[in-house]
mmCIF file with all atom_site columns, C-alpha atoms in Angstrom:
data_model
loop_
_atom_site.group_PDB
_atom_site.id
_atom_site.type_symbol
_atom_site.label_atom_id
_atom_site.label_alt_id
_atom_site.label_comp_id
_atom_site.label_asym_id
_atom_site.label_entity_id
_atom_site.label_seq_id
_atom_site.pdbx_PDB_ins_code
_atom_site.Cartn_x
_atom_site.Cartn_y
_atom_site.Cartn_z
_atom_site.occupancy
_atom_site.B_iso_or_equiv
_atom_site.pdbx_formal_charge
_atom_site.auth_seq_id
_atom_site.auth_comp_id
_atom_site.auth_asym_id
_atom_site.auth_atom_id
_atom_site.pdbx_PDB_model_num
ATOM 1  C CA . UNK H 1 1  ? -10.244 -16.970 3.368  1.00 80.00 ? 1  UNK H CA 1
ATOM 2  C CA . UNK H 1 2  ? -8.350  -13.750 3.173  1.00 92.00 ? 2  UNK H CA 1
ATOM 3  C CA . UNK H 1 3  ? -5.052  -12.348 4.322  1.00 95.00 ? 3  UNK H CA 1
ATOM 4  C CA . UNK H 1 4  ? -4.061  -9.296  5.774  1.00 96.00 ? 4  UNK H CA 1
ATOM 5  C CA . UNK H 1 5  ? -0.686  -7.740  5.335  1.00 95.00 ? 5  UNK H CA 1
ATOM 6  C CA . UNK H 1 6  ? 0.601   -4.089  6.591  1.00 96.00 ? 6  UNK H CA 1
ATOM 7  C CA . UNK H 1 7  ? 3.459   -2.377  4.710  1.00 97.00 ? 7  UNK H CA 1
ATOM 8  C CA . UNK H 1 8  ? 5.341   0.847   5.542  1.00 97.00 ? 8  UNK H CA 1
ATOM 9  C CA . UNK H 1 9  ? 5.350   3.668   3.101  1.00 97.00 ? 9  UNK H CA 1
ATOM 10 C CA . UNK H 1 10 ? 7.258   6.917   3.443  1.00 96.00 ? 10 UNK H CA 1
ATOM 11 C CA . UNK H 1 11 ? 6.642   10.292  1.394  1.00 95.00 ? 11 UNK H CA 1
ATOM 12 C CA . UNK H 1 12 ? 2.805   10.706  1.633  1.00 95.00 ? 12 UNK H CA 1
ATOM 13 C CA . UNK H 1 13 ? 1.729   13.849  3.295  1.00 95.00 ? 13 UNK H CA 1
ATOM 14 C CA . UNK H 1 14 ? -1.974  14.458  2.536  1.00 95.00 ? 14 UNK H CA 1
ATOM 15 C CA . UNK H 1 15 ? -5.408  12.756  1.560  1.00 95.00 ? 15 UNK H CA 1
ATOM 16 C CA . UNK H 1 16 ? -4.273  12.928  -2.234 1.00 96.00 ? 16 UNK H CA 1
ATOM 17 C CA . UNK H 1 17 ? -1.305  10.768  -1.268 1.00 96.00 ? 17 UNK H CA 1
ATOM 18 C CA . UNK H 1 18 ? -3.744  8.190   0.472  1.00 97.00 ? 18 UNK H CA 1
ATOM 19 C CA . UNK H 1 19 ? -6.031  8.272   -2.782 1.00 97.00 ? 19 UNK H CA 1
ATOM 20 C CA . UNK H 1 20 ? -2.939  7.636   -5.163 1.00 98.00 ? 20 UNK H CA 1
ATOM 21 C CA . UNK H 1 21 ? -1.561  4.651   -3.026 1.00 98.00 ? 21 UNK H CA 1
ATOM 22 C CA . UNK H 1 22 ? -5.227  3.220   -2.389 1.00 98.00 ? 22 UNK H CA 1
ATOM 23 C CA . UNK H 1 23 ? -5.862  3.337   -6.150 1.00 98.00 ? 23 UNK H CA 1
ATOM 24 C CA . UNK H 1 24 ? -2.525  1.766   -7.303 1.00 98.00 ? 24 UNK H CA 1
ATOM 25 C CA . UNK H 1 25 ? -2.319  -0.957  -4.823 1.00 98.00 ? 25 UNK H CA 1
ATOM 26 C CA . UNK H 1 26 ? -6.146  -1.577  -5.502 1.00 98.00 ? 26 UNK H CA 1
ATOM 27 C CA . UNK H 1 27 ? -5.029  -2.742  -8.833 1.00 98.00 ? 27 UNK H CA 1
ATOM 28 C CA . UNK H 1 28 ? -3.013  -5.763  -7.838 1.00 97.00 ? 28 UNK H CA 1
ATOM 29 C CA . UNK H 1 29 ? -4.813  -8.856  -8.446 1.00 96.00 ? 29 UNK H CA 1
ATOM 30 C CA . UNK H 1 30 ? -6.729  -10.390 -5.585 1.00 96.00 ? 30 UNK H CA 1
ATOM 31 C CA . UNK H 1 31 ? -6.566  -7.277  -3.436 1.00 97.00 ? 31 UNK H CA 1
ATOM 32 C CA . UNK H 1 32 ? -9.811  -6.583  -1.825 1.00 97.00 ? 32 UNK H CA 1
ATOM 33 C CA . UNK H 1 33 ? -9.371  -3.660  0.394  1.00 98.00 ? 33 UNK H CA 1
ATOM 34 C CA . UNK H 1 34 ? -6.632  -1.241  1.119  1.00 98.00 ? 34 UNK H CA 1
ATOM 35 C CA . UNK H 1 35 ? -6.484  0.928   4.344  1.00 98.00 ? 35 UNK H CA 1
ATOM 36 C CA . UNK H 1 36 ? -3.905  3.796   4.744  1.00 97.00 ? 36 UNK H CA 1
ATOM 37 C CA . UNK H 1 37 ? -2.954  5.247   8.303  1.00 97.00 ? 37 UNK H CA 1
ATOM 38 C CA . UNK H 1 38 ? -1.399  8.525   7.269  1.00 97.00 ? 38 UNK H CA 1
ATOM 39 C CA . UNK H 1 39 ? 1.400   9.823   8.975  1.00 95.00 ? 39 UNK H CA 1
ATOM 40 C CA . UNK H 1 40 ? 2.202   13.111  7.130  1.00 90.00 ? 40 UNK H CA 1
ATOM 41 C CA . UNK H 1 41 ? 5.870   13.410  6.387  1.00 86.00 ? 41 UNK H CA 1
ATOM 42 C CA . UNK H 1 42 ? 6.557   10.049  8.275  1.00 92.00 ? 42 UNK H CA 1
ATOM 43 C CA . UNK H 1 43 ? 6.181   6.341   7.967  1.00 95.00 ? 43 UNK H CA 1
ATOM 44 C CA . UNK H 1 44 ? 2.515   5.792   7.053  1.00 97.00 ? 44 UNK H CA 1
ATOM 45 C CA . UNK H 1 45 ? 1.047   2.223   7.289  1.00 97.00 ? 45 UNK H CA 1
ATOM 46 C CA . UNK H 1 46 ? -0.801  0.550   4.357  1.00 97.00 ? 46 UNK H CA 1
ATOM 47 C CA . UNK H 1 47 ? -2.880  -2.534  5.362  1.00 97.00 ? 47 UNK H CA 1
ATOM 48 C CA . UNK H 1 48 ? -3.950  -4.663  2.301  1.00 97.00 ? 48 UNK H CA 1
ATOM 49 C CA . UNK H 1 49 ? -6.544  -7.327  2.671  1.00 97.00 ? 49 UNK H CA 1
ATOM 50 C CA . UNK H 1 50 ? -6.574  -9.838  -0.237 1.00 97.00 ? 50 UNK H CA 1
ATOM 51 C CA . UNK H 1 51 ? -7.314  -13.482 -1.176 1.00 95.00 ? 51 UNK H CA 1
ATOM 52 C CA . UNK H 1 52 ? -3.579  -14.266 -0.893 1.00 93.00 ? 52 UNK H CA 1
ATOM 53 C CA . UNK H 1 53 ? -0.614  -12.020 0.480  1.00 89.00 ? 53 UNK H CA 1
ATOM 54 C CA . UNK H 1 54 ? 0.439   -10.035 -2.951 1.00 92.00 ? 54 UNK H CA 1
ATOM 55 C CA . UNK H 1 55 ? 4.127   -10.325 -3.877 1.00 94.00 ? 55 UNK H CA 1
ATOM 56 C CA . UNK H 1 56 ? 6.205   -7.654  -2.107 1.00 94.00 ? 56 UNK H CA 1
ATOM 57 C CA . UNK H 1 57 ? 7.567   -6.856  -5.572 1.00 96.00 ? 57 UNK H CA 1
ATOM 58 C CA . UNK H 1 58 ? 3.939   -5.903  -6.948 1.00 97.00 ? 58 UNK H CA 1
ATOM 59 C CA . UNK H 1 59 ? 3.177   -3.751  -3.753 1.00 97.00 ? 59 UNK H CA 1
ATOM 60 C CA . UNK H 1 60 ? 6.522   -1.911  -4.230 1.00 97.00 ? 60 UNK H CA 1
ATOM 61 C CA . UNK H 1 61 ? 5.944   -1.512  -7.952 1.00 98.00 ? 61 UNK H CA 1
ATOM 62 C CA . UNK H 1 62 ? 2.373   -0.076  -7.084 1.00 98.00 ? 62 UNK H CA 1
ATOM 63 C CA . UNK H 1 63 ? 3.679   2.250   -4.518 1.00 98.00 ? 63 UNK H CA 1
ATOM 64 C CA . UNK H 1 64 ? 6.388   3.323   -6.647 1.00 97.00 ? 64 UNK H CA 1
ATOM 65 C CA . UNK H 1 65 ? 3.776   4.197   -9.408 1.00 97.00 ? 65 UNK H CA 1
ATOM 66 C CA . UNK H 1 66 ? 1.877   6.392   -7.036 1.00 97.00 ? 66 UNK H CA 1
ATOM 67 C CA . UNK H 1 67 ? 5.153   8.213   -6.181 1.00 97.00 ? 67 UNK H CA 1
ATOM 68 C CA . UNK H 1 68 ? 6.176   6.934   -2.834 1.00 97.00 ? 68 UNK H CA 1
ATOM 69 C CA . UNK H 1 69 ? 8.525   4.516   -1.470 1.00 96.00 ? 69 UNK H CA 1
ATOM 70 C CA . UNK H 1 70 ? 8.000   1.142   0.163  1.00 96.00 ? 70 UNK H CA 1
ATOM 71 C CA . UNK H 1 71 ? 10.063  0.738   3.364  1.00 94.00 ? 71 UNK H CA 1
ATOM 72 C CA . UNK H 1 72 ? 8.941   -2.402  5.306  1.00 88.00 ? 72 UNK H CA 1
ATOM 73 C CA . UNK H 1 73 ? 6.348   -4.993  5.871  1.00 82.00 ? 73 UNK H CA 1
ATOM 74 C CA . UNK H 1 74 ? 4.748   -6.729  8.954  1.00 71.00 ? 74 UNK H CA 1
ATOM 75 C CA . UNK H 1 75 ? 2.388   -9.533  8.901  1.00 58.00 ? 75 UNK H CA 1
#
C-alpha cells in the first residue's frame, strides 16, 4: 500500500526547477514517485507517492537542498 501527499513549494520557475526538486525529493527513503505541477513564480504543487508518508522535515530539507521553499502540506 502506498501513500500520496501533496506539498506546496514556492520559488520554482522552470523545468530545471522541477527536475531539481524531483531529484532531491526522490532521494527520500520510500519515495516511489514525485510529480510537480509547476506554477512559475507562484505556489507549485509537489505530489509524492511513497510507501509511508515521509516526515515533513525530510521533505523540507530536500526542497531546501534543491533551492526552494516548502510552504504547505495537504493530504
